[in-house]
Amino acid sequence: MTDRKISETTGSAQKDQTSARRPGRPRSVKKGADKRELLLDAALKLFAQYGIAETPLSQIAKEAGVTTAMLHYYFNTREQLLDVMIDERFQPVRAGFTDIFETHADDPLMAITHMAQCMIDAAEKYPWVAPLWVREVISESGMLKKRMEERNGDKNRKVVHESITRWQAEGRLNPDLNPALLFISLFGLTLFPMASMKMRKEGGSLISPDMLRQHVSLLLFNGLGPQKR
């Protein structure tokens, strides 16, 4: 076989191997992305359990099974880690809440009930949501809350507050309700029990998310008075 034919055969084989390679990122990039996701998962777990201020970066690295140097390769500072966590993990969860008050603009009871259900759904899907939200977002001193307001402001809170006050002015909602306390009440009905779900028992059995959904809906729609028949 001539040198030219050998070169053509080798080139053809290399081309076939390249075309047979699965599409997507190179394996090395995929491996790096996996470590980055693993670090975010570990950070969320520990932040929800101990709080952001009380969790050193070295503990996150240990939880993820990597060195502290590897963690700093992906996240130079705690602030950078928080920013990525907000953008990639927390904001997508909150995004599911933003359109509720616009979708149900003329039905405050439906909007508020739907908001409560979405909170339960998020807490069930992501185990870190309820404890982290209770510890870091509801609390005035939470690092996550401060960082989110620095980056995104309080637009969502204003939308909710304006919707509630508008409904009250239109006679659609009890005018004596405090808008700020109403929203906090939703947290109390949903995220607080979800955060301590494993510790709460009723009749010897665990309270389930479905039980909580039904309870919240009945409470919001029918109140505490006897049901009219």
XYZ file of N, CA and C in Angstrom:
687
model
N 0.840 -1.182 0.000
C 0.000 0.000 0.000
C 0.884 1.245 0.000
N 0.537 2.190 -0.889
C 1.342 3.410 -1.004
C 1.109 4.309 0.192
N 2.044 5.267 0.364
C 1.900 6.209 1.466
C 0.619 7.014 1.328
N 0.249 7.345 0.098
C -0.955 8.130 -0.127
C -2.194 7.373 0.313
N -2.248 6.049 -0.024
C -3.409 5.245 0.339
C -3.482 5.055 1.857
N -2.303 4.888 2.490
C -2.276 4.737 3.941
C -2.832 5.988 4.599
N -2.414 7.154 4.060
C -2.884 8.428 4.612
C -4.375 8.573 4.438
N -4.902 8.179 3.248
C -6.340 8.291 3.007
C -7.128 7.354 3.908
N -6.592 6.117 4.101
C -7.271 5.142 4.953
C -7.322 5.607 6.391
N -6.184 6.147 6.890
C -6.121 6.642 8.269
C -7.065 7.812 8.483
N -7.074 8.717 7.505
C -7.957 9.882 7.603
C -9.397 9.483 7.610
N -9.749 8.479 6.785
C -11.125 8.013 6.732
C -11.545 7.392 8.053
N -10.628 6.613 8.667
C -10.939 5.974 9.951
C -11.140 7.009 11.038
N -10.263 8.034 11.026
C -10.409 9.079 12.026
C -11.719 9.825 11.858
N -12.118 10.053 10.608
C -13.371 10.739 10.317
C -14.551 9.932 10.817
N -14.493 8.572 10.606
C -15.583 7.719 11.063
C -15.705 7.745 12.579
N -14.527 7.742 13.267
C -14.559 7.777 14.725
C -15.151 9.086 15.230
N -14.809 10.184 14.529
C -15.317 11.494 14.932
C -16.816 11.573 14.744
N -17.295 11.054 13.586
C -18.727 11.123 13.309
C -19.512 10.212 14.233
N -18.854 9.119 14.730
C -19.545 8.189 15.613
C -19.596 8.695 17.043
N -18.766 9.697 17.361
C -18.729 10.244 18.710
C -20.052 10.931 19.022
N -20.552 10.717 20.222
C -21.835 11.301 20.589
C -21.740 12.814 20.672
N -22.778 13.527 20.258
C -22.746 14.990 20.308
C -22.758 15.493 21.737
N -22.365 16.740 21.913
C -22.356 17.334 23.246
C -20.977 17.809 23.621
N -20.822 18.145 24.916
C -19.556 18.665 25.375
C -18.513 17.563 25.464
N -17.241 17.898 25.315
C -16.183 16.905 25.512
C -16.268 16.302 26.905
N -15.759 15.095 27.058
C -15.872 14.382 28.314
C -15.267 15.168 29.471
N -14.135 15.833 29.238
C -13.479 16.585 30.301
C -14.355 17.735 30.796
N -15.058 18.388 29.854
C -15.956 19.479 30.230
C -17.137 18.946 31.014
N -17.671 17.810 30.570
C -18.799 17.186 31.263
C -18.408 16.835 32.699
N -17.207 16.302 32.877
C -16.729 15.929 34.198
C -16.633 17.152 35.100
N -16.131 18.262 34.533
C -16.027 19.494 35.301
C -17.383 20.028 35.679
N -18.335 19.950 34.753
C -19.694 20.414 35.019
C -20.336 19.589 36.131
N -20.065 18.274 36.134
C -20.609 17.408 37.168
C -20.091 17.802 38.545
N -18.811 18.122 38.649
C -18.226 18.529 39.924
C -18.831 19.858 40.387
N -19.054 20.742 39.448
C -19.643 22.038 39.781
C -21.059 21.846 40.331
N -21.842 20.978 39.670
C -23.192 20.697 40.140
C -23.171 20.006 41.502
N -22.195 19.136 41.694
C -22.054 18.433 42.964
C -21.768 19.415 44.093
N -20.948 20.413 43.821
C -20.634 21.438 44.814
C -21.864 22.285 45.143
N -22.652 22.622 44.134
C -23.883 23.380 44.376
C -24.873 22.566 45.203
N -24.982 21.277 44.897
C -25.875 20.403 45.672
C -25.436 20.344 47.131
N -24.134 20.195 47.347
C -23.602 20.114 48.704
C -23.821 21.427 49.450
N -23.613 22.550 48.764
C -23.800 23.861 49.390
C -25.255 24.062 49.801
N -26.188 23.708 48.941
C -27.609 23.859 49.259
C -28.005 23.004 50.458
N -27.523 21.795 50.490
C -27.844 20.886 51.594
C -27.343 21.437 52.924
N -26.097 21.892 52.945
C -25.499 22.379 54.180
C -26.054 23.743 54.584
N -26.281 24.607 53.600
C -26.865 25.916 53.904
C -28.248 25.761 54.531
N -29.034 24.822 53.995
C -30.372 24.587 54.528
C -30.316 23.996 55.926
N -29.284 23.214 56.183
C -29.178 22.528 57.472
C -28.569 23.403 58.562
N -27.537 24.179 58.201
C -26.796 24.931 59.217
C -26.872 26.449 59.049
N -27.264 26.921 57.877
C -27.239 28.342 57.598
C -25.997 28.713 56.797
N -26.115 29.767 56.008
C -25.012 30.152 55.129
C -23.815 30.663 55.919
N -24.064 31.550 56.873
C -22.972 32.147 57.635
C -22.225 31.105 58.463
N -22.931 30.042 58.874
C -22.330 29.039 59.744
C -21.668 27.893 58.980
N -21.698 27.937 57.656
C -21.150 26.843 56.852
C -19.867 27.275 56.156
N -18.709 26.803 56.598
C -17.450 27.166 55.927
C -17.332 26.466 54.577
N -16.593 27.078 53.669
C -16.415 26.495 52.338
C -15.721 25.136 52.418
N -14.860 24.961 53.392
C -14.161 23.682 53.545
C -15.142 22.550 53.835
N -16.216 22.860 54.555
C -17.232 21.847 54.858
C -18.001 21.465 53.599
N -18.237 22.442 52.731
C -18.914 22.162 51.463
C -18.059 21.248 50.601
N -16.761 21.545 50.543
C -15.838 20.713 49.767
C -15.824 19.286 50.308
N -15.797 19.149 51.621
C -15.786 17.821 52.242
C -17.071 17.069 51.920
N -18.214 17.762 51.998
C -19.496 17.136 51.697
C -19.554 16.654 50.246
N -18.937 17.428 49.353
C -18.942 17.083 47.928
C -17.862 16.070 47.576
N -16.955 15.805 48.508
C -15.895 14.836 48.256
C -14.766 15.373 47.394
N -14.532 16.677 47.463
C -13.441 17.281 46.700
C -12.580 18.100 47.656
N -11.441 18.557 47.170
C -10.565 19.380 47.985
C -11.070 20.822 48.013
N -10.624 21.566 49.020
C -10.990 22.983 49.095
C -10.441 23.736 47.892
N -9.265 23.311 47.428
C -8.678 23.941 46.245
C -9.563 23.744 45.024
N -10.182 22.579 44.906
C -11.085 22.312 43.791
C -12.322 23.210 43.888
N -12.839 23.400 45.093
C -13.986 24.284 45.262
C -13.639 25.700 44.819
N -12.457 26.183 45.220
C -12.058 27.542 44.851
C -11.788 27.660 43.352
N -11.535 26.550 42.692
C -11.355 26.573 41.235
C -12.654 26.989 40.553
N -13.792 26.534 41.108
C -15.094 26.864 40.533
C -15.711 28.117 41.142
N -15.475 28.327 42.431
C -16.067 29.472 43.130
C -14.985 30.131 43.991
N -14.544 31.286 43.559
C -13.439 31.947 44.252
C -13.828 32.397 45.658
N -15.063 32.855 45.821
C -15.504 33.393 47.102
C -16.891 32.862 47.449
N -17.273 33.059 48.691
C -18.614 32.687 49.125
C -19.672 33.481 48.362
N -19.367 34.759 48.098
C -20.305 35.617 47.372
C -20.546 35.090 45.962
N -19.480 34.633 45.309
C -19.631 34.086 43.960
C -20.471 32.811 43.995
N -20.237 31.968 44.994
C -21.031 30.751 45.150
C -22.496 31.098 45.362
N -22.768 32.112 46.194
C -24.141 32.535 46.440
C -24.794 33.059 45.167
N -24.062 33.842 44.405
C -24.613 34.406 43.170
C -25.008 33.307 42.186
N -24.139 32.318 42.043
C -24.440 31.200 41.136
C -25.632 30.408 41.659
N -25.670 30.186 42.962
C -26.775 29.449 43.561
C -28.099 30.173 43.352
N -28.079 31.504 43.493
C -29.288 32.297 43.279
C -29.744 32.200 41.829
N -28.811 32.363 40.895
C -29.152 32.374 39.472
C -29.610 31.015 38.972
N -28.935 29.945 39.396
C -29.147 28.634 38.794
C -30.076 27.721 39.589
N -30.240 27.985 40.869
C -31.077 27.105 41.680
C -32.286 27.820 42.277
N -32.062 28.987 42.860
C -33.149 29.634 43.587
C -34.089 30.404 42.671
N -33.543 31.161 41.723
C -34.390 31.949 40.837
C -35.330 31.092 39.985
N -34.870 29.947 39.456
C -35.810 29.102 38.707
C -37.002 28.648 39.539
N -36.793 28.418 40.836
C -37.902 28.033 41.702
C -38.858 29.209 41.890
N -38.304 30.386 42.151
C -39.133 31.578 42.343
C -39.866 31.977 41.065
N -39.270 31.645 39.915
C -39.886 32.026 38.640
C -41.275 31.423 38.486
N -41.489 30.265 39.128
C -42.795 29.633 39.045
C -43.874 30.376 39.806
N -43.467 31.342 40.651
C -44.433 32.097 41.438
C -44.798 33.452 40.822
N -43.957 33.942 39.924
C -44.052 35.343 39.512
C -45.319 35.671 38.719
N -45.847 34.716 37.965
C -46.986 35.003 37.094
C -48.339 34.718 37.743
N -48.328 34.165 38.949
C -49.581 33.750 39.576
C -50.537 34.918 39.763
N -50.027 36.056 40.255
C -50.896 37.181 40.552
C -51.351 37.902 39.283
N -50.657 37.685 38.175
C -51.107 38.228 36.894
C -52.122 37.288 36.248
N -51.877 35.987 36.351
C -52.788 34.999 35.776
C -54.159 35.057 36.435
N -54.170 35.269 37.753
C -55.430 35.343 38.500
C -55.660 36.770 38.995
N -55.512 37.714 38.094
C -55.595 39.134 38.465
C -56.957 39.523 39.033
N -58.022 38.809 38.635
C -59.373 39.147 39.088
C -59.929 38.157 40.107
N -59.069 37.271 40.603
C -59.530 36.266 41.553
C -58.494 36.109 42.666
N -58.537 36.980 43.677
C -57.516 36.951 44.728
C -57.466 35.641 45.501
N -58.623 35.036 45.768
C -58.636 33.791 46.512
C -57.919 32.688 45.746
N -58.164 32.629 44.442
C -57.490 31.636 43.620
C -55.986 31.912 43.544
N -55.617 33.178 43.416
C -54.200 33.545 43.330
C -53.458 33.163 44.599
N -54.033 33.511 45.741
C -53.371 33.238 47.018
C -53.298 31.736 47.284
N -54.381 31.021 46.972
C -54.386 29.564 47.165
C -53.380 28.893 46.240
N -53.324 29.356 44.982
C -52.370 28.799 44.025
C -50.936 29.064 44.481
N -50.691 30.245 45.019
C -49.371 30.564 45.539
C -48.980 29.588 46.652
N -49.909 29.321 47.559
C -49.641 28.393 48.654
C -49.344 26.989 48.121
N -50.115 26.553 47.115
C -49.894 25.229 46.540
C -48.533 25.143 45.859
N -48.134 26.216 45.186
C -46.829 26.234 44.508
C -45.686 26.160 45.518
N -45.864 26.788 46.661
C -44.846 26.715 47.709
C -44.683 25.285 48.202
N -45.796 24.601 48.398
C -45.738 23.201 48.845
C -45.100 22.333 47.770
N -45.495 22.552 46.511
C -44.936 21.772 45.398
C -43.415 21.932 45.323
N -42.945 23.179 45.442
C -41.505 23.445 45.361
C -40.767 22.792 46.521
N -41.348 22.861 47.710
C -40.709 22.280 48.885
C -40.670 20.756 48.799
N -41.672 20.169 48.147
C -41.674 18.715 47.984
C -40.661 18.277 46.930
N -40.561 19.034 45.852
C -39.650 18.678 44.766
C -38.192 18.899 45.151
N -37.923 19.994 45.873
C -36.554 20.324 46.272
C -36.485 20.345 47.803
N -35.907 19.342 48.431
C -35.887 19.254 49.900
C -35.214 20.440 50.587
N -34.369 21.165 49.873
C -33.659 22.295 50.485
C -34.505 23.567 50.523
N -35.577 23.638 49.741
C -36.335 24.887 49.615
C -36.905 25.362 50.947
N -37.653 24.502 51.632
C -38.342 24.945 52.855
C -37.379 25.353 53.967
N -36.419 24.494 54.348
C -35.515 24.915 55.434
C -34.647 26.111 55.068
N -34.212 26.185 53.817
C -33.372 27.316 53.407
C -34.191 28.598 53.354
N -35.417 28.514 52.862
C -36.278 29.695 52.785
C -36.606 30.208 54.183
N -36.956 29.281 55.089
C -37.280 29.673 56.459
C -36.080 30.300 57.153
N -34.908 29.711 56.935
C -33.704 30.170 57.630
C -33.110 31.436 57.019
N -33.151 31.542 55.700
C -32.379 32.586 55.037
C -33.192 33.658 54.322
N -34.458 33.392 54.021
C -35.257 34.360 53.262
C -36.280 35.061 54.137
N -36.974 34.297 54.962
C -37.949 34.919 55.849
C -37.248 35.751 56.915
N -36.122 35.240 57.394
C -35.370 35.952 58.416
C -34.802 37.261 57.864
N -34.930 38.324 58.643
C -34.429 39.626 58.218
C -32.904 39.652 58.132
N -32.246 38.767 58.868
C -30.782 38.758 58.894
C -30.176 37.722 57.961
N -31.006 37.060 57.176
C -30.501 36.006 56.298
C -29.583 36.527 55.205
N -28.444 35.872 55.021
C -27.471 36.290 53.997
C -28.042 36.150 52.592
N -28.817 35.085 52.378
C -29.377 34.848 51.051
C -30.368 35.941 50.678
N -31.208 36.328 51.619
C -32.184 37.385 51.366
C -31.485 38.686 50.994
N -30.470 39.052 51.759
C -29.741 40.286 51.491
C -29.089 40.243 50.112
N -28.492 39.096 49.779
C -27.819 38.968 48.481
C -28.820 39.034 47.330
N -29.974 38.425 47.507
C -30.986 38.449 46.454
C -31.516 39.862 46.241
N -31.724 40.608 47.333
C -32.215 41.976 47.199
C -31.169 42.890 46.579
N -29.894 42.633 46.877
C -28.820 43.413 46.265
C -28.776 43.193 44.763
N -29.043 41.971 44.335
C -28.938 41.620 42.920
C -30.228 41.894 42.148
N -31.374 41.628 42.776
C -32.637 41.669 42.043
C -33.654 42.672 42.575
N -33.338 43.326 43.702
C -34.292 44.250 44.282
C -35.463 43.501 44.897
N -36.560 44.219 45.159
C -37.739 43.597 45.771
C -38.961 43.721 44.864
N -38.742 43.567 43.565
C -39.814 43.706 42.589
C -40.957 42.733 42.856
N -40.628 41.470 43.106
C -41.676 40.464 43.323
C -42.536 40.802 44.529
N -41.900 41.265 45.590
C -42.641 41.623 46.792
C -43.590 42.785 46.517
N -43.137 43.733 45.718
C -43.976 44.888 45.392
C -45.180 44.471 44.548
N -44.968 43.541 43.623
C -46.071 43.065 42.782
C -47.165 42.446 43.644
N -46.754 41.605 44.594
C -47.718 40.956 45.480
C -48.442 41.995 46.337
N -47.688 42.917 46.910
C -48.268 43.938 47.779
C -49.267 44.808 47.011
N -48.897 45.211 45.786
C -49.784 46.048 44.973
C -51.053 45.294 44.585
N -50.921 43.996 44.298
C -52.096 43.193 43.937
C -53.065 43.101 45.108
N -52.525 42.869 46.290
C -53.380 42.735 47.477
C -54.094 44.047 47.783
N -53.371 45.151 47.765
C -53.998 46.445 48.057
C -55.033 46.814 46.992
N -54.797 46.438 45.737
C -55.773 46.706 44.676
C -57.044 45.904 44.906
N -56.895 44.620 45.257
C -58.062 43.779 45.522
C -58.860 44.315 46.700
N -58.161 44.815 47.697
C -58.863 45.391 48.848
C -59.643 46.637 48.442
N -59.039 47.474 47.622
C -59.719 48.696 47.167
C -60.920 48.372 46.295
N -60.854 47.259 45.545
C -61.946 46.852 44.665
C -63.036 46.076 45.401
N -62.813 45.794 46.677
C -63.799 45.042 47.442
C -63.732 43.550 47.217
N -62.636 43.060 46.651
C -62.485 41.631 46.381
C -61.823 40.890 47.548
N -61.223 41.630 48.465
C -60.485 41.029 49.567
C -60.742 41.824 50.836
N -60.733 41.150 51.964
C -60.971 41.788 53.251
C -60.075 43.022 53.413
N -60.635 44.206 53.561
C -59.831 45.429 53.639
C -59.024 45.548 54.923
N -59.360 44.750 55.935
C -58.653 44.826 57.217
C -57.392 43.967 57.250
N -57.190 43.159 56.195
C -55.994 42.314 56.151
C -54.750 43.162 55.906
N -53.664 42.805 56.585
C -52.380 43.468 56.373
C -51.643 42.737 55.255
N -51.356 43.397 54.108
C -50.710 42.721 52.976
C -49.407 42.018 53.337
N -48.566 42.685 54.141
C -47.281 42.081 54.515
C -47.486 40.843 55.382
N -48.419 40.923 56.322
C -48.681 39.786 57.201
C -49.376 38.643 56.464
N -50.159 38.984 55.444
C -50.836 37.944 54.666
C -49.814 37.044 53.978
N -48.773 37.665 53.408
C -47.757 36.887 52.717
C -46.962 36.035 53.704
N -46.653 36.609 54.867
C -45.947 35.847 55.894
C -46.804 34.679 56.373
N -48.117 34.902 56.419
C -49.030 33.827 56.827
C -48.964 32.650 55.864
N -48.787 32.935 54.583
C -48.657 31.851 53.601
C -47.424 31.012 53.878
N -46.325 31.688 54.250
C -45.125 30.946 54.618
C -45.410 30.035 55.809
N -46.127 30.589 56.791
C -46.436 29.804 57.979
C -47.305 28.599 57.683
N -48.200 28.730 56.714
C -49.094 27.633 56.358
C -48.400 26.559 55.522
N -47.351 26.917 54.821
C -46.751 26.000 53.847
C -45.317 25.607 54.164
N -44.416 26.575 54.162
C -42.997 26.246 54.267
C -42.570 25.833 55.668
N -43.175 26.411 56.679
C -42.834 25.999 58.042
C -43.149 24.521 58.280
N -44.372 24.060 57.990
C -44.639 22.631 58.183
C -43.841 21.740 57.240
N -43.566 22.210 56.012
C -42.757 21.411 55.094
C -41.318 21.288 55.589
N -40.818 22.341 56.252
C -39.448 22.316 56.756
C -39.282 21.306 57.888
N -40.369 21.061 58.615
C -40.295 20.139 59.753
C -41.206 18.935 59.538
N -41.451 18.600 58.281
C -42.407 17.540 57.946
C -42.100 16.216 58.635
N -40.831 15.846 58.706
C -40.476 14.546 59.272
C -40.697 14.490 60.775
N -40.730 15.664 61.416
C -40.892 15.685 62.867
C -42.351 15.808 63.283
N -43.237 16.119 62.343
C -44.640 16.334 62.678
C -45.451 15.065 62.422
N -46.244 14.706 63.374
C -47.056 13.501 63.245
C -48.502 13.808 63.613
N -49.380 13.093 62.971
C -50.808 13.266 63.254
C -51.440 11.878 63.296
N -51.905 11.481 64.471
C -52.503 10.162 64.602
C -51.521 9.039 64.380
N -50.254 9.286 64.709
C -49.236 8.254 64.578
C -48.629 8.149 63.200
N -49.096 8.918 62.245
C -48.542 8.863 60.883
C -48.017 10.234 60.487
N -47.075 10.235 59.583
C -46.487 11.485 59.128
C -47.497 12.319 58.352
N -47.424 13.612 58.540
C -48.233 14.516 57.725
C -47.602 14.579 56.338
N -48.374 14.313 55.316
C -47.844 14.287 53.959
C -48.097 15.621 53.253
N -47.343 15.894 52.185
C -47.603 17.103 51.403
C -49.036 17.175 50.888
N -49.614 16.020 50.524
C -50.995 16.023 50.032
C -51.974 16.423 51.136
N -51.723 15.957 52.351
C -52.565 16.345 53.483
C -52.472 17.851 53.716
N -51.262 18.381 53.590
C -51.048 19.809 53.793
C -51.734 20.622 52.700
N -51.652 20.167 51.453
C -52.324 20.861 50.345
C -53.827 20.960 50.601
N -54.421 19.853 51.012
C -55.866 19.841 51.262
C -56.212 20.762 52.419
N -55.420 20.707 53.481
C -55.677 21.529 54.656
C -55.609 23.019 54.317
N -54.574 23.410 53.581
C -54.391 24.827 53.229
C -55.529 25.308 52.337
N -55.924 24.496 51.369
C -57.022 24.888 50.474
C -58.323 25.069 51.246
N -58.630 24.118 52.132
C -59.855 24.224 52.931
C -59.819 25.445 53.839
N -58.679 25.702 54.426
C -58.558 26.827 55.345
C -58.717 28.153 54.615
N -58.104 28.274 53.436
C -58.177 29.530 52.689
C -59.554 29.741 52.070
N -60.173 28.683 51.585
C -61.468 28.832 50.927
C -62.634 28.912 51.913
N -62.549 28.141 53.008
C -63.692 28.033 53.906
C -63.475 28.659 55.284
N -62.218 29.003 55.605
C -61.953 29.596 56.902
C -62.123 28.598 58.041
N -62.331 29.107 59.232
C -62.438 28.268 60.411
C -63.885 27.997 60.821
N -64.830 28.703 60.220
C -66.217 28.517 60.593
C -66.776 27.219 60.049
N -67.925 26.760 60.574
C -68.545 25.535 60.069
C -68.956 25.690 58.615
N -68.789 24.631 57.837
C -69.124 24.677 56.415
C -70.637 24.745 56.229
N -71.072 25.655 55.384
C -72.500 25.788 55.107
C -72.979 24.662 54.226
N -74.133 24.139 54.551
C -74.699 23.029 53.762
C -75.998 23.444 53.102
